[in-house]
Tab-separated table of C-alpha atoms and ligand atoms in Angstrom:
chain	number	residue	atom	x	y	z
A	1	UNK	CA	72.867	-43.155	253.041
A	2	UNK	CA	74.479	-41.539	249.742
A	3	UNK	CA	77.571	-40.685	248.258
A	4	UNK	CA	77.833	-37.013	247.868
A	5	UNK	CA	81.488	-36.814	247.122
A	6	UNK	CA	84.540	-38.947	245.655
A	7	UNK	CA	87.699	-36.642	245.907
A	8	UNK	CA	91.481	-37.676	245.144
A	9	UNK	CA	94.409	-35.770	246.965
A	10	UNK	CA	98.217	-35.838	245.329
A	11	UNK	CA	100.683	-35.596	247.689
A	12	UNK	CA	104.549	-35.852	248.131
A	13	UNK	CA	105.860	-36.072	251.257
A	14	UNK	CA	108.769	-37.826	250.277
A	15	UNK	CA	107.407	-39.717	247.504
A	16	UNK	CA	104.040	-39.784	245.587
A	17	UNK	CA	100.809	-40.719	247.365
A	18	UNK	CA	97.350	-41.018	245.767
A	19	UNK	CA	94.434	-40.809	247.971
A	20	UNK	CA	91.026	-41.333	247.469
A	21	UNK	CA	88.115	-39.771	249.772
A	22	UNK	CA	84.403	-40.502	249.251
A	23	UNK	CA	81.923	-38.367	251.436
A	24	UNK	CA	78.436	-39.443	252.512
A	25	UNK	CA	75.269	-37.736	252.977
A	26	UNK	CA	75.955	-37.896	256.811
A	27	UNK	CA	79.204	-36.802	256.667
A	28	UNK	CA	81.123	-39.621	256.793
A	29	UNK	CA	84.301	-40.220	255.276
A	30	UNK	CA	86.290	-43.400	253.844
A	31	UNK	CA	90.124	-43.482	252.239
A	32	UNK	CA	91.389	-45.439	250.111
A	33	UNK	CA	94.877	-45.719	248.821
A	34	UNK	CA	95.505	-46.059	244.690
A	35	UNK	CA	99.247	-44.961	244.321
A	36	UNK	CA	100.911	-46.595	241.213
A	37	UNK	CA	104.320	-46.134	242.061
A	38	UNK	CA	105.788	-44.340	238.335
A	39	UNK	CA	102.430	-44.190	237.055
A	40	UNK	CA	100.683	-42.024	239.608
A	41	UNK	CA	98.776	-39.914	238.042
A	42	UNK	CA	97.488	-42.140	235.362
A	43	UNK	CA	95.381	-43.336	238.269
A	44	UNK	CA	94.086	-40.251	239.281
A	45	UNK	CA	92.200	-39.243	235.897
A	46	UNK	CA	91.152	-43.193	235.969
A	47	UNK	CA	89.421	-41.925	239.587
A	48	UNK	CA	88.587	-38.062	238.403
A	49	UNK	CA	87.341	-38.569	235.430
A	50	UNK	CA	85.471	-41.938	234.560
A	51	UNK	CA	84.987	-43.404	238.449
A	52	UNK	CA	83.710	-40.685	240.722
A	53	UNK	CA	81.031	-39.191	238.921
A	54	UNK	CA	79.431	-42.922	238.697
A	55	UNK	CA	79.468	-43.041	242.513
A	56	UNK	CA	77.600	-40.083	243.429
A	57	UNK	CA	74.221	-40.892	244.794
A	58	UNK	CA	75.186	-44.476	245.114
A	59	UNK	CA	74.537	-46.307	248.316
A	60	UNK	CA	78.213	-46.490	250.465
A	61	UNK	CA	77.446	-49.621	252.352
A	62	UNK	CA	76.559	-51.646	248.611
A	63	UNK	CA	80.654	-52.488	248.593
A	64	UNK	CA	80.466	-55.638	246.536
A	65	UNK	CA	77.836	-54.345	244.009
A	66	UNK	CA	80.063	-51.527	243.484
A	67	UNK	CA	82.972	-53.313	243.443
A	68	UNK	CA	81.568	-55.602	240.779
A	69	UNK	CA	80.211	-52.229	238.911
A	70	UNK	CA	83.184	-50.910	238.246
A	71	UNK	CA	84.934	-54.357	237.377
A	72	UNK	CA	82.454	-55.597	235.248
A	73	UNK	CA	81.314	-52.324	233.824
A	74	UNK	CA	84.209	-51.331	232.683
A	75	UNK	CA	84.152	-53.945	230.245
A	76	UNK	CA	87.936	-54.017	229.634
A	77	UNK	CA	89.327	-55.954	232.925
A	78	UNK	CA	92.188	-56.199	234.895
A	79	UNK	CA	95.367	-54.473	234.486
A	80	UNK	CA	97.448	-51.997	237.465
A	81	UNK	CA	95.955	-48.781	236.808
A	82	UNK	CA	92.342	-50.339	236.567
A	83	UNK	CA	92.698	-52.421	239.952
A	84	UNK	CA	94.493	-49.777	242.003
A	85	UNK	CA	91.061	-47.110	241.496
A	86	UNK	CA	88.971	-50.009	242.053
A	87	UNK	CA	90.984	-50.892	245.127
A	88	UNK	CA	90.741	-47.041	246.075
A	89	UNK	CA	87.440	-47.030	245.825
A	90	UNK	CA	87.141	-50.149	248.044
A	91	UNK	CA	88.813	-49.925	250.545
A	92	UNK	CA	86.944	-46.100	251.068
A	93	UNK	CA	84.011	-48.154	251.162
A	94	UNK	CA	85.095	-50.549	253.730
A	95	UNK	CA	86.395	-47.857	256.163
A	96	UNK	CA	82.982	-46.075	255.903
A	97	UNK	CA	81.052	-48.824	256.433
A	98	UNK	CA	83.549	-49.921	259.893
A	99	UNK	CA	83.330	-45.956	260.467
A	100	UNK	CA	79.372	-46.462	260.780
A	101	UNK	CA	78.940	-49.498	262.743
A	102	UNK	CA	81.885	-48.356	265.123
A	103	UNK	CA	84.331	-51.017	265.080
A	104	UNK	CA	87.716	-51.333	263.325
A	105	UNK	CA	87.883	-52.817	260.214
A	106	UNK	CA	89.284	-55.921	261.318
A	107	UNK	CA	85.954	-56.965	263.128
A	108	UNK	CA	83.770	-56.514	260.224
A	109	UNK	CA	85.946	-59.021	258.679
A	110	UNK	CA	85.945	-61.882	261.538
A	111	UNK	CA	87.217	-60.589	263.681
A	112	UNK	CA	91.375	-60.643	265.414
A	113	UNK	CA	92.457	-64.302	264.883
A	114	UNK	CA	95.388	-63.595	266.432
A	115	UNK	CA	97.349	-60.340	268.709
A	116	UNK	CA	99.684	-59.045	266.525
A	117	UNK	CA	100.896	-58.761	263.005
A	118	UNK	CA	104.554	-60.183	262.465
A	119	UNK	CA	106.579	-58.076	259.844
A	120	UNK	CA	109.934	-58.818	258.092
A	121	UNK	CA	112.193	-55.148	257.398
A	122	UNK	CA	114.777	-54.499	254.309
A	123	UNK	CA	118.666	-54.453	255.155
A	124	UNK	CA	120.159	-53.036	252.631
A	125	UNK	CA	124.299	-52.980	251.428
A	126	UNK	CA	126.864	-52.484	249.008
A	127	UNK	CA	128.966	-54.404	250.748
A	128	UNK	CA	128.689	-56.900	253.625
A	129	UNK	CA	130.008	-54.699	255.964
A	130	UNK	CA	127.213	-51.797	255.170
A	131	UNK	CA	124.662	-54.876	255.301
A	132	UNK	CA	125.707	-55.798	258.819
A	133	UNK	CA	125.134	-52.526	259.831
A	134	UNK	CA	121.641	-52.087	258.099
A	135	UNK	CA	120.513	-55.716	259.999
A	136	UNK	CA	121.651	-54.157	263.326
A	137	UNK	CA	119.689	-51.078	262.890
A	138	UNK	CA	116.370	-53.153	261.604
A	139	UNK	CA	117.172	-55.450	264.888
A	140	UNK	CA	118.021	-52.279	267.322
A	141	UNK	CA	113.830	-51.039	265.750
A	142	UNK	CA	112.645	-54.418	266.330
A	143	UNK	CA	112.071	-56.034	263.490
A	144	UNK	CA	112.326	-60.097	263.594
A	145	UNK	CA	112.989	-60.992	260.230
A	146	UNK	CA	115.132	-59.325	257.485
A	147	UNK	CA	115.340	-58.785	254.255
A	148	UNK	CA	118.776	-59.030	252.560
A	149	UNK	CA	119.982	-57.306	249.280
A	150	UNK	CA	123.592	-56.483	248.706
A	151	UNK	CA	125.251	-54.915	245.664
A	152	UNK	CA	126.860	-57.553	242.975
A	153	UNK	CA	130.796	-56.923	242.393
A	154	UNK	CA	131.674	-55.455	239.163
A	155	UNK	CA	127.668	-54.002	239.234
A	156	UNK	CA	127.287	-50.009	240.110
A	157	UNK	CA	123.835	-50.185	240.450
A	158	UNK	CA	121.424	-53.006	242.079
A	159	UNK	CA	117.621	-53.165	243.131
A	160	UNK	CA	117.807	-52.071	247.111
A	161	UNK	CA	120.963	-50.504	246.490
A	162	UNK	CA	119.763	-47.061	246.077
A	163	UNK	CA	121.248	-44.735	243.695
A	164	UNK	CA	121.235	-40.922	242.432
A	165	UNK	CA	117.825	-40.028	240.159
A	166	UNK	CA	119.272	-39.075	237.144
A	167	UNK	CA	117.307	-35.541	235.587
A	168	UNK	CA	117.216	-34.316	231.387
A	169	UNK	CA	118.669	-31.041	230.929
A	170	UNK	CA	115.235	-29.844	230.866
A	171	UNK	CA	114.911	-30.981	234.379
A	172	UNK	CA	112.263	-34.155	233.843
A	173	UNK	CA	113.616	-36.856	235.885
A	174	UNK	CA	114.814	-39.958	233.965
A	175	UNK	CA	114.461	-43.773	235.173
A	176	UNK	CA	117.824	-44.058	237.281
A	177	UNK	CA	119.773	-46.996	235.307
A	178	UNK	CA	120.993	-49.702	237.170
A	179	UNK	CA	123.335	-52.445	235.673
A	180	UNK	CA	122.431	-55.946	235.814
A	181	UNK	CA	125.085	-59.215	235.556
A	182	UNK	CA	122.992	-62.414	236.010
A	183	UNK	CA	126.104	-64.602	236.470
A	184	UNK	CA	127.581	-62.365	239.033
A	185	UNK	CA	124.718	-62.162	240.966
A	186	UNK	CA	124.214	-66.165	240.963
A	187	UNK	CA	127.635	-66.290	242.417
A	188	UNK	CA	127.722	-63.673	244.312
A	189	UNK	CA	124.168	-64.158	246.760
A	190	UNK	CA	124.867	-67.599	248.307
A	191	UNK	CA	128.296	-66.148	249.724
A	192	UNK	CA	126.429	-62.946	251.008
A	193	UNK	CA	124.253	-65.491	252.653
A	194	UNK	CA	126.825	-67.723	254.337
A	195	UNK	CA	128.176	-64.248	255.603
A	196	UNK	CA	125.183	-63.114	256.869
A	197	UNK	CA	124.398	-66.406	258.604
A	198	UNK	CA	127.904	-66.424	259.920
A	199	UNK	CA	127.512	-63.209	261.626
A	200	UNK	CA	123.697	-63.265	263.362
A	201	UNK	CA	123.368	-67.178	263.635
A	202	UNK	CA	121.078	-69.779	262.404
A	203	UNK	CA	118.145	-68.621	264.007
A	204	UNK	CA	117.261	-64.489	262.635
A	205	UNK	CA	114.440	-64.837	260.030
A	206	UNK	CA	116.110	-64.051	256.607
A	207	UNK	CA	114.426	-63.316	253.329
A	208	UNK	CA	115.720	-62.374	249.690
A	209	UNK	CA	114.089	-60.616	246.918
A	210	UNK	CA	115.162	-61.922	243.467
A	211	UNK	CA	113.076	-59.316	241.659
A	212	UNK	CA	111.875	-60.798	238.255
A	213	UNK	CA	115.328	-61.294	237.184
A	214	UNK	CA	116.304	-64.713	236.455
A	215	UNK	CA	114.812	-67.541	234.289
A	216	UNK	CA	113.473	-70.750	235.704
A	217	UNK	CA	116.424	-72.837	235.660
A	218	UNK	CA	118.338	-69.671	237.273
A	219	UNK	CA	115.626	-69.725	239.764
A	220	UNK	CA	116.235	-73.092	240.480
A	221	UNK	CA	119.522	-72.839	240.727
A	222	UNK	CA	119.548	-69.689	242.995
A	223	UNK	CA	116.748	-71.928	245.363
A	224	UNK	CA	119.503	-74.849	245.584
A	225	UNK	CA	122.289	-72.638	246.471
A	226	UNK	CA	120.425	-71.178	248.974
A	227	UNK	CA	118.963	-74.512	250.738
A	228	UNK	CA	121.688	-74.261	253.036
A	229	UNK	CA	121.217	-70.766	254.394
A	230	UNK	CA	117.434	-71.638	255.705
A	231	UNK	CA	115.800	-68.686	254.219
A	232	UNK	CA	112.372	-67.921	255.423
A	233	UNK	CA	111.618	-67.163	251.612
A	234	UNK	CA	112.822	-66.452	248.299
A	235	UNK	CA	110.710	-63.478	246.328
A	236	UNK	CA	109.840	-62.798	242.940
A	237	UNK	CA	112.450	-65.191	241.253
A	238	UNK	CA	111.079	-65.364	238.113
A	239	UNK	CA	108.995	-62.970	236.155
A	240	UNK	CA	105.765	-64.744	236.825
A	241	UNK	CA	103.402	-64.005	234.259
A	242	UNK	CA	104.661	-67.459	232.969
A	243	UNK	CA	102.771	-69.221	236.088
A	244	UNK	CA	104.185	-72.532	234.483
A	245	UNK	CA	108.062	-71.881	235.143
A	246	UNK	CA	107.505	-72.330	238.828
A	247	UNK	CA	107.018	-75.743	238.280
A	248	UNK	CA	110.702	-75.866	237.204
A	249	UNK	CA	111.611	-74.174	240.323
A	250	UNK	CA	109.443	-76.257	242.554
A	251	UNK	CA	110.592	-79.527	241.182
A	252	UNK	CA	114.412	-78.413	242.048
A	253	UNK	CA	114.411	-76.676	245.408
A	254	UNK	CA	113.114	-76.762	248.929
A	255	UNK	CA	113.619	-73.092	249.228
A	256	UNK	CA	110.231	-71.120	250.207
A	257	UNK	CA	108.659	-69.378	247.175
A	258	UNK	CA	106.827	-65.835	247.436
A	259	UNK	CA	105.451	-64.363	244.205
A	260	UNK	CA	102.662	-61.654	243.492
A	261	UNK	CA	103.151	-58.137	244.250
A	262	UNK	CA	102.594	-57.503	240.729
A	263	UNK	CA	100.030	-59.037	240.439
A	264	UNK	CA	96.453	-57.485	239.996
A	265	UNK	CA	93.992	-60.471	239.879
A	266	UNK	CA	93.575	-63.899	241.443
A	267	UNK	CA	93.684	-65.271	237.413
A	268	UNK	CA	97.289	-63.999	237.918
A	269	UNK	CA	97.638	-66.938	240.693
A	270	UNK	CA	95.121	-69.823	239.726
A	271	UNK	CA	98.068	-72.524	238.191
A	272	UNK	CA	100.319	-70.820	241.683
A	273	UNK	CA	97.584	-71.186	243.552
A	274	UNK	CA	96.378	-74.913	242.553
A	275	UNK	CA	99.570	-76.528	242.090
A	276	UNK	CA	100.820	-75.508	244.869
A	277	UNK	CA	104.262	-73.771	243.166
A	278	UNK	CA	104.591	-71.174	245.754
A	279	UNK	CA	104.488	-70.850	249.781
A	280	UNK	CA	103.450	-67.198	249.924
A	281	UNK	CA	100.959	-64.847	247.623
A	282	UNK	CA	102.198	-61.174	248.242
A	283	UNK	CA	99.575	-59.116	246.322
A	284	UNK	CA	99.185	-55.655	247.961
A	285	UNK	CA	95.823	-54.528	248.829
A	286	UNK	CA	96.280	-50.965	246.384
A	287	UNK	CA	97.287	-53.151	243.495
A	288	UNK	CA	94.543	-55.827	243.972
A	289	UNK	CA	91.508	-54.645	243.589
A	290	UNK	CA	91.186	-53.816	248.007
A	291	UNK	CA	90.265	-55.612	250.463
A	292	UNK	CA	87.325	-57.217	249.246
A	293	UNK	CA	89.289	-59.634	246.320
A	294	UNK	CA	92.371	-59.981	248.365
A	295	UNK	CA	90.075	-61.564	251.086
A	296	UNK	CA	89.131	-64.190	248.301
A	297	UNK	CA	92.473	-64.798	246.663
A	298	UNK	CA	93.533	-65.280	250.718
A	299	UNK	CA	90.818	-68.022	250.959
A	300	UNK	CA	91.344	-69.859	247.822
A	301	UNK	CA	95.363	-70.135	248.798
A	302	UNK	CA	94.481	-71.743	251.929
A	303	UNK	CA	92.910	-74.548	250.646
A	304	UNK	CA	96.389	-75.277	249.233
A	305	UNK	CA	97.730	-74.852	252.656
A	306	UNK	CA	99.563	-71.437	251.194
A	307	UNK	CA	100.173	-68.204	253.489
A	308	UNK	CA	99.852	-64.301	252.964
A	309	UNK	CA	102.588	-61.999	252.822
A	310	UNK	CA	100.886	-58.738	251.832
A	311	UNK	CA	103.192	-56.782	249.761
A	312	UNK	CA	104.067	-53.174	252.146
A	313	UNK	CA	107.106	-51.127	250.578
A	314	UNK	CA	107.101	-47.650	251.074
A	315	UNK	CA	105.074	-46.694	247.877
A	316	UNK	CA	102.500	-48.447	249.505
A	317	UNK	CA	100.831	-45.391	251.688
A	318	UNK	CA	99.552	-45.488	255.109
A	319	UNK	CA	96.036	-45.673	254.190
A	320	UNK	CA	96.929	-49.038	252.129
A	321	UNK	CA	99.094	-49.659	254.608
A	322	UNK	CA	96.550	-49.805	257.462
A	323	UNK	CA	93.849	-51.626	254.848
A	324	UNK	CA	96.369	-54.569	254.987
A	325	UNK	CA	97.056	-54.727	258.376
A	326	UNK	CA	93.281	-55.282	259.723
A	327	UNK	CA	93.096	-57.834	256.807
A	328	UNK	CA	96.323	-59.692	258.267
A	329	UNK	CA	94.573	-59.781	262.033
A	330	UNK	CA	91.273	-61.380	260.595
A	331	UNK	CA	92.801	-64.069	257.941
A	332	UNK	CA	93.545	-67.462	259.108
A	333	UNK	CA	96.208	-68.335	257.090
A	334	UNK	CA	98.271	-65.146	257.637
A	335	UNK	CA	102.237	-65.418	256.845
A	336	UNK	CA	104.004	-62.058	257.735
A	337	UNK	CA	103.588	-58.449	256.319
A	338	UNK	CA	106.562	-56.535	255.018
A	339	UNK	CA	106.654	-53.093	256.879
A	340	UNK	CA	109.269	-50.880	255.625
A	341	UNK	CA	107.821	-47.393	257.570
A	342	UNK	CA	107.676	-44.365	256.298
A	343	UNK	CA	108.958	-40.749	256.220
A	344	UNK	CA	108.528	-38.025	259.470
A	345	UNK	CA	106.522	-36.041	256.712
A	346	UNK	CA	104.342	-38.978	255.472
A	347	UNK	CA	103.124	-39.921	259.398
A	348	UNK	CA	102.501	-36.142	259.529
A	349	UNK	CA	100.150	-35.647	256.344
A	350	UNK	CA	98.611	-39.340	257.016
A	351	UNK	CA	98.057	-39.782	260.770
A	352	UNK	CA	97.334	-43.393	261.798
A	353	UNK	CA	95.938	-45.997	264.059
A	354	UNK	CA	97.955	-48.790	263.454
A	355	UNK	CA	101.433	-49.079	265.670
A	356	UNK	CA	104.832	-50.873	265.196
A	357	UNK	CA	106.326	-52.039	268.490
A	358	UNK	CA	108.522	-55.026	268.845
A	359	UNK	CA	108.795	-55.941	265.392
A	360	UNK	CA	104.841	-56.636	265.005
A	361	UNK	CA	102.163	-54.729	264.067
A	362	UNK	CA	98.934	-53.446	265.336
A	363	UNK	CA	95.783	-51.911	263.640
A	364	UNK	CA	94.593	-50.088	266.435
A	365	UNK	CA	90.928	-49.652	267.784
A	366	UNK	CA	89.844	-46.668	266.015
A	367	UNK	CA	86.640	-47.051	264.038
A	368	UNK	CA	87.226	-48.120	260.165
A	369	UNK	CA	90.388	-48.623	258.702
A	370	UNK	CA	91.651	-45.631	261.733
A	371	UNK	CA	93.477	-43.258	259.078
A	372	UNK	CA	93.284	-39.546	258.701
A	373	UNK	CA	94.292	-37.351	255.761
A	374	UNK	CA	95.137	-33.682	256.646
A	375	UNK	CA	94.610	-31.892	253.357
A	376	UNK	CA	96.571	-28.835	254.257
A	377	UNK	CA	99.602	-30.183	255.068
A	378	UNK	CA	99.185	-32.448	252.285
A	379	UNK	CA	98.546	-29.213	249.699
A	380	UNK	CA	102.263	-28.266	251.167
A	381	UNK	CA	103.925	-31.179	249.004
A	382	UNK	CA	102.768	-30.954	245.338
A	383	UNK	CA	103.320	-33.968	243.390
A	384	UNK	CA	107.091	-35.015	241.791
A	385	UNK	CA	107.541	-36.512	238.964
A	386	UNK	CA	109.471	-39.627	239.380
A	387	UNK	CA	109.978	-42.841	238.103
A	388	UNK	CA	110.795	-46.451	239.043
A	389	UNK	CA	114.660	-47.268	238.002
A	390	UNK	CA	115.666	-49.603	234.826
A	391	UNK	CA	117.802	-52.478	234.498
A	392	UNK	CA	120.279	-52.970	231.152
A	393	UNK	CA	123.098	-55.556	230.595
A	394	UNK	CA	127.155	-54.287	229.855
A	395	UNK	CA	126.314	-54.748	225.951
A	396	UNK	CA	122.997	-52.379	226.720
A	397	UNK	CA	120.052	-54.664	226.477
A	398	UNK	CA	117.351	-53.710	228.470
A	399	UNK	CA	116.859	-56.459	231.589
A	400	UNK	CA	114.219	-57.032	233.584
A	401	UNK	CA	114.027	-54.776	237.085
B	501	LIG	O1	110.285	-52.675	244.096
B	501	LIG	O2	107.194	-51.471	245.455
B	501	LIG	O3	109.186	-56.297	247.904
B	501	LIG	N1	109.177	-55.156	247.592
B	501	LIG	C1	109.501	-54.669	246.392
B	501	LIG	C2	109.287	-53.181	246.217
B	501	LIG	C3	109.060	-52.762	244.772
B	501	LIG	C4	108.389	-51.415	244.728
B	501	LIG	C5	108.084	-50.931	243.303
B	501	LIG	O4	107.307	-49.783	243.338
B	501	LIG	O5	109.928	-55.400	245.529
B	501	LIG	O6	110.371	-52.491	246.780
B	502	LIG	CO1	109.477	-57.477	246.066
């Protein structure tokens, strides 16, 4: 068996998806998901132009070799644009190779260790009283466990809080700026907490996604304050590339720890990872070089008794989407996935296996990873420009987001 194609499809339904889709000799077809949410199509000429004319003629069901290939023979390693084709390129692999032998993905990697997949939804507010309503709605669709972001008093603009895209006169879309008040916000979470608690009771699954934004000893602080609101995790506290400032963290709070959706190796989690700093890695399958390295980093944090939370946001597409859900099934030391669904349009254009119901997950039956692309209704939504927002601080200074 041969690969006789490697083809990427662009498509906006709603937002930006990039899709990979290598062809065999016998016809059969893998996807793989590499959208880079703001950097889309930087990915693309990565796949176009240096990574599918190496995979013609190559064997399909070789997945590691090629996966090592195209780490290692690229020479320069590592990075988001690098790991997302890789990943593409992967996970295409994997769903030919479940496509041939005629079992879902999931099998071919253990096998179901458990029935379903539990997920955790986004509730979203300015205010607490728009937040209440966003947790009914995620409760009235099923979900178990929520996500809470609020808006900040004083702030216009806050991550989860979404705003208006903001376009040049010449009509290319700017970064929407959002405003950013670390001292309000330290304040202002733990009460949004007590409120929430207050109103659904001790028992409702909550979650909180710092974003990057504070320093370790704001982290820390943030993780005390918290303690008493039971949250099932705090996310991305810290900008982690400085692996070392969890320990900070770690050493002052009780509060869960999630960090990693940034992240595009498992170097990015080895001092995590061994210390034992955080409770759950949430490196998305498109971001991480597929299935194939996320199945190792998965391994090597369950030695240290830490869980998977595979990161799912809506820039992650169906196709990636699906590729983490048949990876949660297998794993052992599975946590919870964050589903946050997608548009009418998108579960037109991408047509899929895998099924919500109840709040959990399911990958479905259908042989390999059980998505379908239709190219003409994809051709119907061209790619948008668009970007990921930006943070700055009242006196201007750029802030993490
Ligand atoms: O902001 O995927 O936990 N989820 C997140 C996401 C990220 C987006 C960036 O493209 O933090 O919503
Ligand atoms: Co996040």
């Amino acid at each position: 068996m041969k690969i006789v194609d490697a083809s990427v499809v662009v498509a906006s339904p709603g937002r930006n998806f990039v899709t990979l889709r290598i062809t065999t000799d016998d016809g059969v077809t893998g996807l793989g998901d590499a959208t880079l949410n703001g950097r889309e199509l930087a990915v693309v000429s990565y796949l176009r132009d240096h990574v599918a004319p190496l995979l013609i003629g190559l064997d399909p069901h070789r997945i590691e070799d090629t996966w090592q290939l195209l780490y290692r023979g690229a020479y320069w390693r590592r990075g988001p644009v690098t790991m997302a084709a890789i990943a593409a390129v992967d996970v295409a692999l994997w769903d030919i190779k479940a496509k041939v032998a005629n079992l879902p993905l999931y099998q071919l990697l253990g096998g179901a260790s458990r029935e379903r997949v539990r997920t955790y939804g986004h509730a979203n507010g300015r205010d607490l009283p728009e937040l209440f309503e966003s947790v009914r709605e995620r409760l009235d669709q099923g979900y178990k466990s929520i996500r809470i972001q609020t808006g900040v008093p004083g702030l216009k603009r806050v991550y989860g809080v979404h705003g208006e895209p903001e376009v040049t006169p010449d009509g290319h879309p700017r970064p929407l700026v959002e405003d950013w008040d670390t001292a309000a916000y330290l304040r202002h979470i733990p009460t949004v907490f007590e409120a929430v608690r207050s109103e659904f009771g001790a028992e409702l699954p909550l979650l909180h996604d710092a974003h990057h934004r504070l320093s370790p000893q704001q982290a820390a602080r943030l993780g005390k304050d918290l303690e008493p609101y039971d949250l099932f995790w705090l996310e991305d506290c810290t900008p982690a590339e400085n692996q070392e400032g969890l320990r900070l963290v770690r050493s002052h709070t009780t509060t869960p720890l999630a960090i990693g959706e940034v992240f595009n190796t498992i170097h990015d989690f080895r001092t995590l990872v061994n210390e034992q700093l955080i409770d759950y890695v949430r490196a998305a399958v498109t971001h991480f070089g597929g299935v194939s390295p996320l199945k190792k980093l998965f391994d090597f944090a369950a030695q240290q008794q830490i869980k998977t939370a595979i990161h799912g946001p809506e820039d992650i597409s169906p196709v990636g989407m699906a590729a983490a859900i048949h990876l949660d099934l297998a794993i052992h030391n599975f946590g919870i996935q964050e589903y946050a669904g997608y548009t009418a349009a998108t579960e037109e254009v991408f047509r899929h296996a895998f099924t919500f119901d109840d709040g959990y997950l399911h990958p479905g039956e259908a042989p390999g990873i059980g998505v379908e692309l239709d190219d003409e209704l994809a051709a119907a939504y061209p790619y948008v420009p668009a970007y990921l927002p930006v943070n700055r601080l009242a006196d201007g200074t750029v802030h993490d987001w």
